[in-house]
mmCIF file of C-alpha atoms and ligand atoms in Angstrom:
data_model
loop_
_atom_site.group_PDB
_atom_site.id
_atom_site.type_symbol
_atom_site.label_atom_id
_atom_site.label_comp_id
_atom_site.label_asym_id
_atom_site.label_seq_id
_atom_site.Cartn_x
_atom_site.Cartn_y
_atom_site.Cartn_z
ATOM 1 C CA MET A 1 6.195 66.996 -7.690
ATOM 2 C CA MET A 2 4.818 69.772 -9.879
ATOM 3 C CA THR A 3 6.765 73.017 -9.835
ATOM 4 C CA ASP A 4 5.200 76.384 -10.386
ATOM 5 C CA ILE A 5 5.940 77.084 -13.988
ATOM 6 C CA ALA A 6 5.573 80.796 -13.547
ATOM 7 C CA ASP A 7 8.427 80.813 -10.962
ATOM 8 C CA SER A 8 10.834 78.312 -12.326
ATOM 9 C CA PRO A 9 11.477 78.349 -16.061
ATOM 10 C CA GLN A 10 12.064 74.938 -17.549
ATOM 11 C CA ALA A 11 13.691 73.845 -20.770
ATOM 12 C CA THR A 12 10.967 72.885 -23.196
ATOM 13 C CA LEU A 13 11.426 69.458 -24.783
ATOM 14 C CA LEU A 14 10.992 69.297 -28.598
ATOM 15 C CA LEU A 15 9.404 65.894 -29.237
ATOM 16 C CA ALA A 16 8.794 64.132 -32.489
ATOM 17 C CA ALA A 17 5.704 62.351 -33.686
ATOM 18 C CA THR A 18 7.221 58.921 -32.942
ATOM 19 C CA PRO A 19 5.615 56.301 -30.663
ATOM 20 C CA GLY A 20 8.328 56.668 -28.050
ATOM 21 C CA ASP A 21 8.081 60.480 -27.945
ATOM 22 C CA LEU A 22 4.251 60.366 -27.946
ATOM 23 C CA ALA A 23 4.407 57.929 -24.943
ATOM 24 C CA ARG A 24 6.618 60.458 -23.226
ATOM 25 C CA ALA A 25 4.309 63.327 -24.089
ATOM 26 C CA GLY A 26 1.363 61.350 -22.852
ATOM 27 C CA ALA A 27 3.106 60.535 -19.524
ATOM 28 C CA LEU A 28 3.903 64.228 -19.057
ATOM 29 C CA LEU A 29 0.273 65.178 -19.609
ATOM 30 C CA ARG A 30 -0.951 62.493 -17.186
ATOM 31 C CA ALA A 31 1.505 63.940 -14.565
ATOM 32 C CA GLY A 32 -0.058 67.339 -14.862
ATOM 33 C CA GLN A 33 2.509 68.981 -17.147
ATOM 34 C CA LEU A 34 1.794 71.208 -20.161
ATOM 35 C CA VAL A 35 2.424 69.753 -23.630
ATOM 36 C CA ALA A 36 1.721 71.560 -26.940
ATOM 37 C CA PHE A 37 0.611 69.408 -29.775
ATOM 38 C CA PRO A 38 -0.513 69.737 -33.336
ATOM 39 C CA THR A 39 -4.171 69.511 -34.373
ATOM 40 C CA GLU A 40 -5.509 69.915 -37.899
ATOM 41 C CA THR A 41 -6.534 73.503 -37.025
ATOM 42 C CA VAL A 42 -3.789 75.066 -34.899
ATOM 43 C CA TYR A 43 -1.348 73.881 -32.171
ATOM 44 C CA GLY A 44 -3.015 73.386 -28.862
ATOM 45 C CA LEU A 45 -1.536 73.896 -25.344
ATOM 46 C CA GLY A 46 -2.648 70.669 -23.626
ATOM 47 C CA ALA A 47 -3.213 69.906 -19.990
ATOM 48 C CA ASP A 48 -5.068 67.067 -18.231
ATOM 49 C CA ALA A 49 -8.692 68.347 -18.384
ATOM 50 C CA THR A 50 -9.595 66.480 -15.225
ATOM 51 C CA SER A 51 -7.090 68.273 -13.027
ATOM 52 C CA ASP A 52 -7.749 71.869 -11.866
ATOM 53 C CA ARG A 53 -4.104 72.211 -11.063
ATOM 54 C CA ALA A 54 -2.964 71.158 -14.519
ATOM 55 C CA VAL A 55 -5.513 73.481 -16.171
ATOM 56 C CA ALA A 56 -4.454 76.398 -13.987
ATOM 57 C CA ALA A 57 -0.944 76.045 -15.352
ATOM 58 C CA ILE A 58 -2.374 76.763 -18.852
ATOM 59 C CA TYR A 59 -3.512 80.230 -17.804
ATOM 60 C CA ALA A 60 -0.120 80.987 -16.211
ATOM 61 C CA ALA A 61 1.835 79.930 -19.304
ATOM 62 C CA LYS A 62 -0.404 81.817 -21.676
ATOM 63 C CA GLU A 63 -0.658 84.816 -19.313
ATOM 64 C CA ARG A 64 -4.390 84.600 -20.075
ATOM 65 C CA PRO A 65 -6.000 87.157 -17.813
ATOM 66 C CA ARG A 66 -9.198 85.436 -17.045
ATOM 67 C CA PHE A 67 -10.523 81.933 -16.696
ATOM 68 C CA ASN A 68 -12.205 81.311 -20.056
ATOM 69 C CA PRO A 69 -13.804 77.970 -20.599
ATOM 70 C CA LEU A 70 -11.578 75.571 -22.585
ATOM 71 C CA ILE A 71 -12.219 72.869 -25.221
ATOM 72 C CA ALA A 72 -11.872 69.248 -23.904
ATOM 73 C CA HIS A 73 -10.144 67.220 -26.658
ATOM 74 C CA TYR A 74 -10.826 63.523 -27.040
ATOM 75 C CA GLY A 75 -9.074 60.699 -28.899
ATOM 76 C CA GLU A 76 -12.301 58.633 -29.148
ATOM 77 C CA VAL A 77 -15.721 59.812 -30.260
ATOM 78 C CA ALA A 78 -17.322 57.333 -27.833
ATOM 79 C CA ASP A 79 -15.654 58.922 -24.780
ATOM 80 C CA ALA A 80 -16.807 62.368 -25.775
ATOM 81 C CA LEU A 81 -20.420 61.076 -26.278
ATOM 82 C CA ARG A 82 -20.390 59.565 -22.773
ATOM 83 C CA HIS A 83 -19.196 62.827 -21.087
ATOM 84 C CA GLY A 84 -21.811 65.061 -22.626
ATOM 85 C CA LEU A 85 -25.639 65.027 -23.055
ATOM 86 C CA PHE A 86 -26.072 65.095 -26.838
ATOM 87 C CA SER A 87 -29.450 66.208 -28.318
ATOM 88 C CA THR A 88 -30.491 64.776 -31.721
ATOM 89 C CA THR A 89 -28.855 67.700 -33.468
ATOM 90 C CA ALA A 90 -25.678 67.422 -31.457
ATOM 91 C CA ALA A 91 -25.356 63.691 -32.126
ATOM 92 C CA ARG A 92 -25.957 64.322 -35.832
ATOM 93 C CA LEU A 93 -23.188 66.928 -36.003
ATOM 94 C CA ALA A 94 -20.872 64.651 -34.032
ATOM 95 C CA ARG A 95 -21.483 61.736 -36.356
ATOM 96 C CA ALA A 96 -20.999 63.821 -39.480
ATOM 97 C CA PHE A 97 -17.961 65.960 -38.464
ATOM 98 C CA TRP A 98 -15.981 64.032 -35.895
ATOM 99 C CA PRO A 99 -13.172 63.483 -35.973
ATOM 100 C CA GLY A 100 -12.564 66.961 -37.430
ATOM 101 C CA PRO A 101 -12.402 70.802 -36.838
ATOM 102 C CA LEU A 102 -15.790 71.072 -35.121
ATOM 103 C CA THR A 103 -16.247 71.850 -31.372
ATOM 104 C CA LEU A 104 -19.703 71.102 -29.816
ATOM 105 C CA VAL A 105 -20.931 72.728 -26.636
ATOM 106 C CA VAL A 106 -23.317 70.395 -24.834
ATOM 107 C CA PRO A 107 -24.641 69.963 -21.262
ATOM 108 C CA ARG A 108 -22.167 68.037 -19.065
ATOM 109 C CA ALA A 109 -23.125 64.451 -18.368
ATOM 110 C CA PRO A 110 -23.519 63.776 -14.576
ATOM 111 C CA ASP A 111 -20.169 61.847 -14.423
ATOM 112 C CA CYS A 112 -18.301 64.145 -16.759
ATOM 113 C CA PRO A 113 -14.694 64.247 -15.401
ATOM 114 C CA VAL A 114 -13.745 67.545 -16.995
ATOM 115 C CA CYS A 115 -12.824 69.795 -14.000
ATOM 116 C CA ASP A 116 -14.659 72.923 -13.151
ATOM 117 C CA LEU A 117 -11.769 75.220 -14.035
ATOM 118 C CA ALA A 118 -11.612 73.830 -17.599
ATOM 119 C CA SER A 119 -15.263 74.568 -18.090
ATOM 120 C CA ALA A 120 -15.046 77.816 -16.048
ATOM 121 C CA GLY A 121 -17.776 76.637 -13.736
ATOM 122 C CA LEU A 122 -20.368 76.293 -16.483
ATOM 123 C CA ASP A 123 -22.713 73.326 -16.566
ATOM 124 C CA SER A 124 -21.848 72.874 -20.265
ATOM 125 C CA VAL A 125 -18.698 71.543 -21.780
ATOM 126 C CA ALA A 126 -17.011 72.227 -25.149
ATOM 127 C CA MET A 127 -15.719 69.058 -26.728
ATOM 128 C CA ARG A 128 -13.779 68.200 -29.885
ATOM 129 C CA VAL A 129 -12.283 65.069 -31.462
ATOM 130 C CA PRO A 130 -9.416 66.263 -33.657
ATOM 131 C CA SER A 131 -8.691 64.361 -36.867
ATOM 132 C CA HIS A 132 -4.934 65.025 -36.815
ATOM 133 C CA PRO A 133 -3.159 61.630 -36.479
ATOM 134 C CA VAL A 134 -0.614 62.959 -33.998
ATOM 135 C CA ALA A 135 -3.293 64.555 -31.852
ATOM 136 C CA ARG A 136 -5.351 61.383 -31.850
ATOM 137 C CA ALA A 137 -2.353 59.157 -31.042
ATOM 138 C CA LEU A 138 -1.401 61.420 -28.170
ATOM 139 C CA LEU A 139 -4.934 61.720 -26.837
ATOM 140 C CA ARG A 140 -5.308 57.917 -26.924
ATOM 141 C CA GLU A 141 -1.994 57.743 -25.088
ATOM 142 C CA VAL A 142 -3.295 60.059 -22.341
ATOM 143 C CA GLY A 143 -6.640 58.235 -21.955
ATOM 144 C CA ARG A 144 -8.349 61.326 -20.516
ATOM 145 C CA PRO A 145 -9.804 64.491 -21.994
ATOM 146 C CA VAL A 146 -7.129 67.127 -22.616
ATOM 147 C CA ALA A 147 -7.968 70.853 -22.299
ATOM 148 C CA ALA A 148 -6.244 72.789 -24.984
ATOM 149 C CA PRO A 149 -6.527 76.408 -26.087
ATOM 150 C CA SER A 150 -4.304 77.589 -28.911
ATOM 151 C CA ALA A 151 -0.659 77.336 -27.886
ATOM 152 C CA ASN A 152 0.203 81.054 -28.093
ATOM 153 C CA ARG A 153 0.619 83.715 -25.452
ATOM 154 C CA SER A 154 -2.650 85.496 -24.797
ATOM 155 C CA GLY A 155 -3.563 88.035 -27.474
ATOM 156 C CA ARG A 156 -1.005 86.779 -30.025
ATOM 157 C CA VAL A 157 -1.634 85.073 -33.314
ATOM 158 C CA SER A 158 -2.429 81.327 -33.061
ATOM 159 C CA PRO A 159 0.486 78.932 -33.818
ATOM 160 C CA THR A 160 0.504 76.713 -36.911
ATOM 161 C CA THR A 161 4.072 75.280 -36.442
ATOM 162 C CA ALA A 162 6.040 74.005 -33.517
ATOM 163 C CA ALA A 163 8.412 76.956 -34.038
ATOM 164 C CA HIS A 164 5.577 79.335 -33.506
ATOM 165 C CA VAL A 165 4.806 77.600 -30.190
ATOM 166 C CA LEU A 166 8.405 77.819 -29.052
ATOM 167 C CA GLY A 167 8.561 81.427 -30.078
ATOM 168 C CA ASP A 168 5.785 82.259 -27.595
ATOM 169 C CA LEU A 169 6.130 79.596 -24.874
ATOM 170 C CA ASP A 170 9.709 78.229 -24.810
ATOM 171 C CA GLY A 171 10.728 77.711 -21.163
ATOM 172 C CA ARG A 172 7.172 77.866 -19.972
ATOM 173 C CA ILE A 173 5.829 74.445 -20.952
ATOM 174 C CA ALA A 174 7.232 70.920 -20.576
ATOM 175 C CA ALA A 175 7.274 69.931 -24.250
ATOM 176 C CA VAL A 176 5.943 70.540 -27.751
ATOM 177 C CA VAL A 177 5.263 67.678 -30.188
ATOM 178 C CA ASP A 178 6.331 68.699 -33.615
ATOM 179 C CA GLY A 179 3.835 67.498 -36.256
ATOM 180 C CA GLY A 180 4.756 69.981 -39.018
ATOM 181 C CA ASP A 181 2.484 72.645 -40.349
ATOM 182 C CA THR A 182 -1.186 72.321 -39.452
ATOM 183 C CA GLN A 183 -3.471 71.793 -42.442
ATOM 184 C CA VAL A 184 -6.628 73.774 -41.750
ATOM 185 C CA GLY A 185 -4.963 76.810 -40.224
ATOM 186 C CA VAL A 186 -7.863 78.457 -38.436
ATOM 187 C CA GLU A 187 -9.456 77.167 -35.198
ATOM 188 C CA SER A 188 -12.373 74.798 -35.017
ATOM 189 C CA THR A 189 -15.962 75.899 -35.659
ATOM 190 C CA ILE A 190 -17.835 76.090 -32.341
ATOM 191 C CA VAL A 191 -21.555 75.180 -32.256
ATOM 192 C CA SER A 192 -23.601 75.466 -29.138
ATOM 193 C CA CYS A 193 -26.255 72.650 -28.781
ATOM 194 C CA LEU A 194 -27.754 73.772 -25.515
ATOM 195 C CA GLY A 195 -31.108 75.212 -26.737
ATOM 196 C CA ASP A 196 -33.680 74.193 -29.219
ATOM 197 C CA ARG A 197 -31.684 75.442 -32.098
ATOM 198 C CA PRO A 198 -27.887 75.106 -32.674
ATOM 199 C CA VAL A 199 -26.022 78.465 -32.492
ATOM 200 C CA LEU A 200 -22.769 79.200 -34.221
ATOM 201 C CA LEU A 201 -20.448 80.640 -31.538
ATOM 202 C CA ARG A 202 -17.361 80.863 -33.645
ATOM 203 C CA PRO A 203 -16.818 80.319 -37.426
ATOM 204 C CA GLY A 204 -13.896 77.974 -38.119
ATOM 205 C CA GLY A 205 -12.510 75.000 -39.952
ATOM 206 C CA VAL A 206 -15.962 73.427 -40.787
ATOM 207 C CA PRO A 207 -17.756 75.979 -43.031
ATOM 208 C CA ARG A 208 -21.249 77.054 -41.955
ATOM 209 C CA GLU A 209 -22.603 75.751 -45.344
ATOM 210 C CA ALA A 210 -21.439 72.232 -44.489
ATOM 211 C CA LEU A 211 -23.258 72.269 -41.130
ATOM 212 C CA GLU A 212 -26.380 73.722 -42.682
ATOM 213 C CA ARG A 213 -26.335 71.065 -45.371
ATOM 214 C CA GLU A 214 -26.045 68.339 -42.838
ATOM 215 C CA LEU A 215 -28.863 69.644 -40.640
ATOM 216 C CA GLY A 216 -31.053 70.811 -43.473
ATOM 217 C CA CYS A 217 -31.684 74.149 -41.760
ATOM 218 C CA SER A 218 -29.958 77.514 -41.170
ATOM 219 C CA ILE A 219 -27.829 77.958 -38.085
ATOM 220 C CA ASP A 220 -28.216 81.077 -35.918
ATOM 221 C CA THR A 221 -25.180 83.165 -35.159
ATOM 222 C CA VAL A 222 -24.551 84.952 -31.860
ATOM 223 C CA PRO A 223 -24.074 88.611 -32.885
ATOM 224 C CA VAL A 224 -20.382 88.970 -33.642
ATOM 225 C CA ALA A 225 -18.489 91.208 -31.239
ATOM 226 C CA GLY A 226 -18.370 94.719 -32.449
ATOM 227 C CA ALA A 227 -14.839 94.697 -33.931
ATOM 228 C CA ALA A 228 -15.300 98.411 -34.762
ATOM 229 C CA SER A 229 -16.433 99.428 -31.299
ATOM 230 C CA GLY A 230 -14.457 96.888 -29.371
ATOM 231 C CA THR A 231 -17.520 95.881 -27.337
ATOM 232 C CA SER A 232 -18.764 92.452 -26.591
ATOM 233 C CA PRO A 233 -22.329 91.240 -26.913
ATOM 234 C CA HIS A 234 -21.870 89.284 -23.675
ATOM 235 C CA ASP A 235 -21.312 89.990 -20.032
ATOM 236 C CA GLU A 236 -17.550 89.596 -19.818
ATOM 237 C CA GLU A 237 -17.843 87.726 -16.621
ATOM 238 C CA THR A 238 -20.134 85.038 -18.096
ATOM 239 C CA PRO A 239 -19.120 84.777 -21.705
ATOM 240 C CA VAL A 240 -20.822 82.460 -24.114
ATOM 241 C CA ALA A 241 -17.684 82.071 -26.178
ATOM 242 C CA PRO A 242 -14.969 84.509 -25.252
ATOM 243 C CA GLY A 243 -13.215 83.716 -28.496
ATOM 244 C CA GLN A 244 -15.740 86.034 -30.072
ATOM 245 C CA LEU A 245 -14.516 89.079 -28.330
ATOM 246 C CA ALA A 246 -12.889 91.764 -30.317
ATOM 247 C CA SER A 247 -9.175 92.384 -30.336
ATOM 248 C CA HIS A 248 -7.837 88.926 -30.499
ATOM 249 C CA TYR A 249 -5.246 87.231 -32.762
ATOM 250 C CA ALA A 250 -3.446 90.522 -32.810
ATOM 251 C CA PRO A 251 -0.157 91.168 -34.557
ATOM 252 C CA ARG A 252 1.799 94.141 -33.391
ATOM 253 C CA ALA A 253 1.298 96.179 -36.547
ATOM 254 C CA GLN A 254 -2.045 97.769 -37.264
ATOM 255 C CA VAL A 255 -4.236 95.778 -39.644
ATOM 256 C CA ARG A 256 -6.171 97.549 -42.409
ATOM 257 C CA LEU A 257 -8.986 95.512 -43.895
ATOM 258 C CA ASP A 258 -10.469 95.499 -47.385
ATOM 259 C CA ALA A 259 -7.550 97.449 -48.777
ATOM 260 C CA ALA A 260 -8.096 98.714 -52.360
ATOM 261 C CA SER A 261 -4.415 99.481 -52.665
ATOM 262 C CA VAL A 262 -1.159 99.369 -50.639
ATOM 263 C CA MET A 263 0.295 102.479 -49.164
ATOM 264 C CA PRO A 264 4.053 103.188 -48.647
ATOM 265 C CA GLY A 265 5.226 101.841 -45.227
ATOM 266 C CA GLU A 266 2.647 99.033 -45.257
ATOM 267 C CA ALA A 267 3.023 95.328 -45.671
ATOM 268 C CA ALA A 268 0.532 93.628 -47.977
ATOM 269 C CA LEU A 269 -1.523 90.477 -47.345
ATOM 270 C CA LEU A 270 -2.906 89.559 -50.730
ATOM 271 C CA PHE A 271 -5.487 87.143 -51.992
ATOM 272 C CA GLY A 272 -5.816 86.461 -55.627
ATOM 273 C CA ASP A 273 -4.374 89.271 -57.913
ATOM 274 C CA PRO A 274 -1.929 91.742 -56.309
ATOM 275 C CA LEU A 275 -3.292 95.093 -55.172
ATOM 276 C CA PRO A 276 -2.277 98.373 -56.858
ATOM 277 C CA GLY A 277 0.780 99.667 -54.931
ATOM 278 C CA THR A 278 2.019 96.111 -54.015
ATOM 279 C CA ALA A 279 5.412 96.923 -55.557
ATOM 280 C CA ASN A 280 5.884 99.653 -52.964
ATOM 281 C CA ALA A 281 5.104 97.426 -49.961
ATOM 282 C CA ILE A 282 7.788 96.817 -47.377
ATOM 283 C CA THR A 283 6.961 93.116 -47.909
ATOM 284 C CA SER A 284 4.074 91.146 -49.199
ATOM 285 C CA LEU A 285 2.612 87.640 -49.069
ATOM 286 C CA ASN A 286 -0.221 86.062 -51.109
ATOM 287 C CA LEU A 287 -2.562 83.850 -49.109
ATOM 288 C CA SER A 288 -3.574 82.168 -52.351
ATOM 289 C CA PRO A 289 -2.704 83.587 -55.764
ATOM 290 C CA ALA A 290 -5.371 81.257 -57.286
ATOM 291 C CA GLY A 291 -8.060 82.467 -54.764
ATOM 292 C CA ASP A 292 -8.430 79.191 -52.926
ATOM 293 C CA LEU A 293 -9.982 79.749 -49.458
ATOM 294 C CA ALA A 294 -8.685 76.494 -47.949
ATOM 295 C CA GLN A 295 -5.115 77.380 -48.927
ATOM 296 C CA ALA A 296 -5.637 80.946 -47.526
ATOM 297 C CA ALA A 297 -6.877 79.647 -44.215
ATOM 298 C CA ALA A 298 -3.905 77.251 -43.881
ATOM 299 C CA ARG A 299 -1.419 80.203 -44.472
ATOM 300 C CA LEU A 300 -3.295 82.960 -42.565
ATOM 301 C CA PHE A 301 -1.665 82.850 -39.141
ATOM 302 C CA SER A 302 1.867 82.182 -40.519
ATOM 303 C CA ALA A 303 1.455 85.082 -42.927
ATOM 304 C CA MET A 304 0.344 87.469 -40.157
ATOM 305 C CA ARG A 305 3.409 86.587 -38.175
ATOM 306 C CA ALA A 306 5.722 86.854 -41.146
ATOM 307 C CA LEU A 307 4.364 90.347 -42.143
ATOM 308 C CA ASP A 308 4.487 91.731 -38.600
ATOM 309 C CA LEU A 309 7.966 93.139 -39.029
ATOM 310 C CA PRO A 310 9.533 96.124 -37.206
ATOM 311 C CA GLY A 311 9.086 99.258 -39.309
ATOM 312 C CA VAL A 312 5.786 98.059 -40.840
ATOM 313 C CA THR A 313 3.174 100.733 -40.036
ATOM 314 C CA ALA A 314 0.214 98.588 -41.009
ATOM 315 C CA ILE A 315 -0.713 95.340 -42.814
ATOM 316 C CA ALA A 316 -2.996 96.098 -45.726
ATOM 317 C CA VAL A 317 -5.296 93.138 -46.305
ATOM 318 C CA ALA A 318 -6.925 92.479 -49.682
ATOM 319 C CA PRO A 319 -10.727 91.706 -49.627
ATOM 320 C CA ILE A 320 -11.560 88.048 -49.054
ATOM 321 C CA PRO A 321 -14.958 86.501 -50.006
ATOM 322 C CA ASP A 322 -17.152 85.763 -46.907
ATOM 323 C CA THR A 323 -18.257 82.303 -48.087
ATOM 324 C CA GLY A 324 -17.049 78.867 -46.909
ATOM 325 C CA LEU A 325 -13.854 79.158 -44.949
ATOM 326 C CA GLY A 326 -13.816 82.873 -45.900
ATOM 327 C CA GLU A 327 -16.220 83.431 -42.936
ATOM 328 C CA ALA A 328 -13.552 82.164 -40.433
ATOM 329 C CA ILE A 329 -10.671 84.010 -42.165
ATOM 330 C CA ASN A 330 -12.591 87.313 -42.136
ATOM 331 C CA ASP A 331 -13.633 86.763 -38.492
ATOM 332 C CA ARG A 332 -9.911 86.408 -37.438
ATOM 333 C CA LEU A 333 -8.889 89.308 -39.548
ATOM 334 C CA ARG A 334 -11.619 91.616 -38.101
ATOM 335 C CA ARG A 335 -10.338 90.627 -34.589
ATOM 336 C CA ALA A 336 -6.719 91.391 -35.639
ATOM 337 C CA ALA A 337 -7.896 94.778 -36.853
ATOM 338 C CA ALA A 338 -10.024 95.656 -33.813
ATOM 339 C CA PRO A 339 -8.936 98.256 -31.236
ATOM 340 C CA ARG A 340 -7.095 96.683 -28.314
ATOM 341 C CA PRO A 341 -8.524 97.945 -25.082
ATOM 342 C CA ALA A 342 -6.136 97.200 -22.253
ATOM 343 C CA ASP A 343 -8.856 95.177 -20.508
ATOM 344 C CA SER A 344 -9.835 92.980 -23.450
ATOM 345 C CA PHE A 345 -9.449 89.360 -22.790
ATOM 346 C CA THR A 346 -8.108 87.084 -25.370
ATOM 347 C CA ALA A 347 -7.541 83.371 -25.796
HETATM 348 O O1 TXA B 1 -9.156 74.639 -33.159
HETATM 349 C C1 TXA B 1 -9.352 74.820 -31.936
HETATM 350 O O2 TXA B 1 -10.561 74.999 -31.433
HETATM 351 C C2 TXA B 1 -8.127 75.060 -31.050
HETATM 352 C C3 TXA B 1 -7.379 73.738 -31.012
HETATM 353 C C4 TXA B 1 -6.191 73.764 -30.132
HETATM 354 O O3 TXA B 1 -8.235 72.657 -30.683
HETATM 355 N N1 TXA B 1 -8.535 75.455 -29.732
HETATM 356 C C5 TXA B 1 -9.007 76.680 -29.404
HETATM 357 O O4 TXA B 1 -9.301 76.895 -28.093
HETATM 358 O O5 TXA B 1 -9.219 77.526 -30.229
HETATM 359 P P1 TXA B 1 -9.589 78.289 -27.394
HETATM 360 O O6 TXA B 1 -9.442 78.094 -25.951
HETATM 361 O O7 TXA B 1 -8.675 79.341 -28.060
HETATM 362 O O8 TXA B 1 -10.996 78.577 -27.764
HETATM 363 C C6 TXA B 1 -12.064 77.934 -27.015
HETATM 364 C C7 TXA B 1 -13.382 78.629 -27.250
HETATM 365 C C8 TXA B 1 -13.463 79.913 -26.443
HETATM 366 O O9 TXA B 1 -13.986 80.938 -27.288
HETATM 367 C C9 TXA B 1 -14.439 79.503 -25.392
HETATM 368 O O10 TXA B 1 -15.169 80.582 -24.910
HETATM 369 C C10 TXA B 1 -15.334 78.478 -26.017
HETATM 370 O O11 TXA B 1 -14.414 77.751 -26.748
HETATM 371 N N2 TXA B 1 -15.915 77.594 -25.018
HETATM 372 C C11 TXA B 1 -15.336 76.615 -24.286
HETATM 373 N N3 TXA B 1 -16.194 76.080 -23.428
HETATM 374 C C12 TXA B 1 -17.393 76.683 -23.668
HETATM 375 C C13 TXA B 1 -18.731 76.620 -23.081
HETATM 376 N N4 TXA B 1 -18.989 75.698 -22.143
HETATM 377 N N5 TXA B 1 -19.673 77.338 -23.604
HETATM 378 C C14 TXA B 1 -19.410 78.255 -24.538
HETATM 379 N N6 TXA B 1 -18.233 78.425 -25.122
HETATM 380 C C15 TXA B 1 -17.231 77.644 -24.678
HETATM 381 MG MG1 MG B 2 -6.732 81.066 -29.110
#
């Protein structure tokens, strides 16, 4: 029988990426329990996507204030293709980028088993086939779609190690599968394929340029949430992609973007050459001394956690180019820097 995780804390099992432990993790998921697992982007907090009750437990564990739609993760491309209605464009993107860090939003197929709570009552469904071998092995073990937001408490920085997951969710979830550091480091790119033209809902692990090259056309972007104003372009009750809302991925310290120098009392998040004043920083980390955006994306969330120390007034962030994976990195940094209205909702 399932217990209410909010009421009765449970010890969280730390599982390894071995066949025996993956079988155990798969059995827990099939039984409606929460299991965090590595993907190539960030760790996901998994639940059986066909069970409203299992998916509801995700919201309780994350303390996520509202029912945002979640991504259904598949071990097999063919299963995802059966559960959605794929336009020519959607099918082309799936063929080119799955398995991989791309999420496609498509109309639900008539017999799509993803429960209403996982898709927040929408008649569309967000799907992704991760490339991480541990994720794929686990998803094949489960044999059903697995709903999985990032495995952090709501509003916190996304986890890229099993230790990050335990730091946020120990005692609130049944298990976490340790697959080491994630490689991409930022969440999947989300493309909506509901209308005539594909729309980029969230920049992520597949750079926009790669999508546009595949399709031979430019991809529209939903206007990014006003990070400065803290407003959303969407009605908050019917979000297109709530992950776009401002004030998300937030460390406790203030975040100061495009810093030209580091001020006393600040921590420094560098990219390429150190900024003037770095020697006076409380602490500093360089996302990529050589200026490599893939390396910077992989280190981003770990670095934000590591710099978010007591006594740090702000994290000064060096300018980062907005091309390739830089678009996703800058998107996450703008959210981390955005004002944090009490009512903002976060994933
Ligand atoms: O890399 C990732 O995508 C990670 C790993 C764990 O797979 N997952 C992740 O999930 O970032 P989450 O829940 O943090 O973000 C899901 C995003 C939200 O912004 C949500 O609004 C959007 O997907 N989404 C889900 N279903 C949707 C739908 N039917 N229409 C539009 N947006 C949707
Ligand atoms: Mg998230």
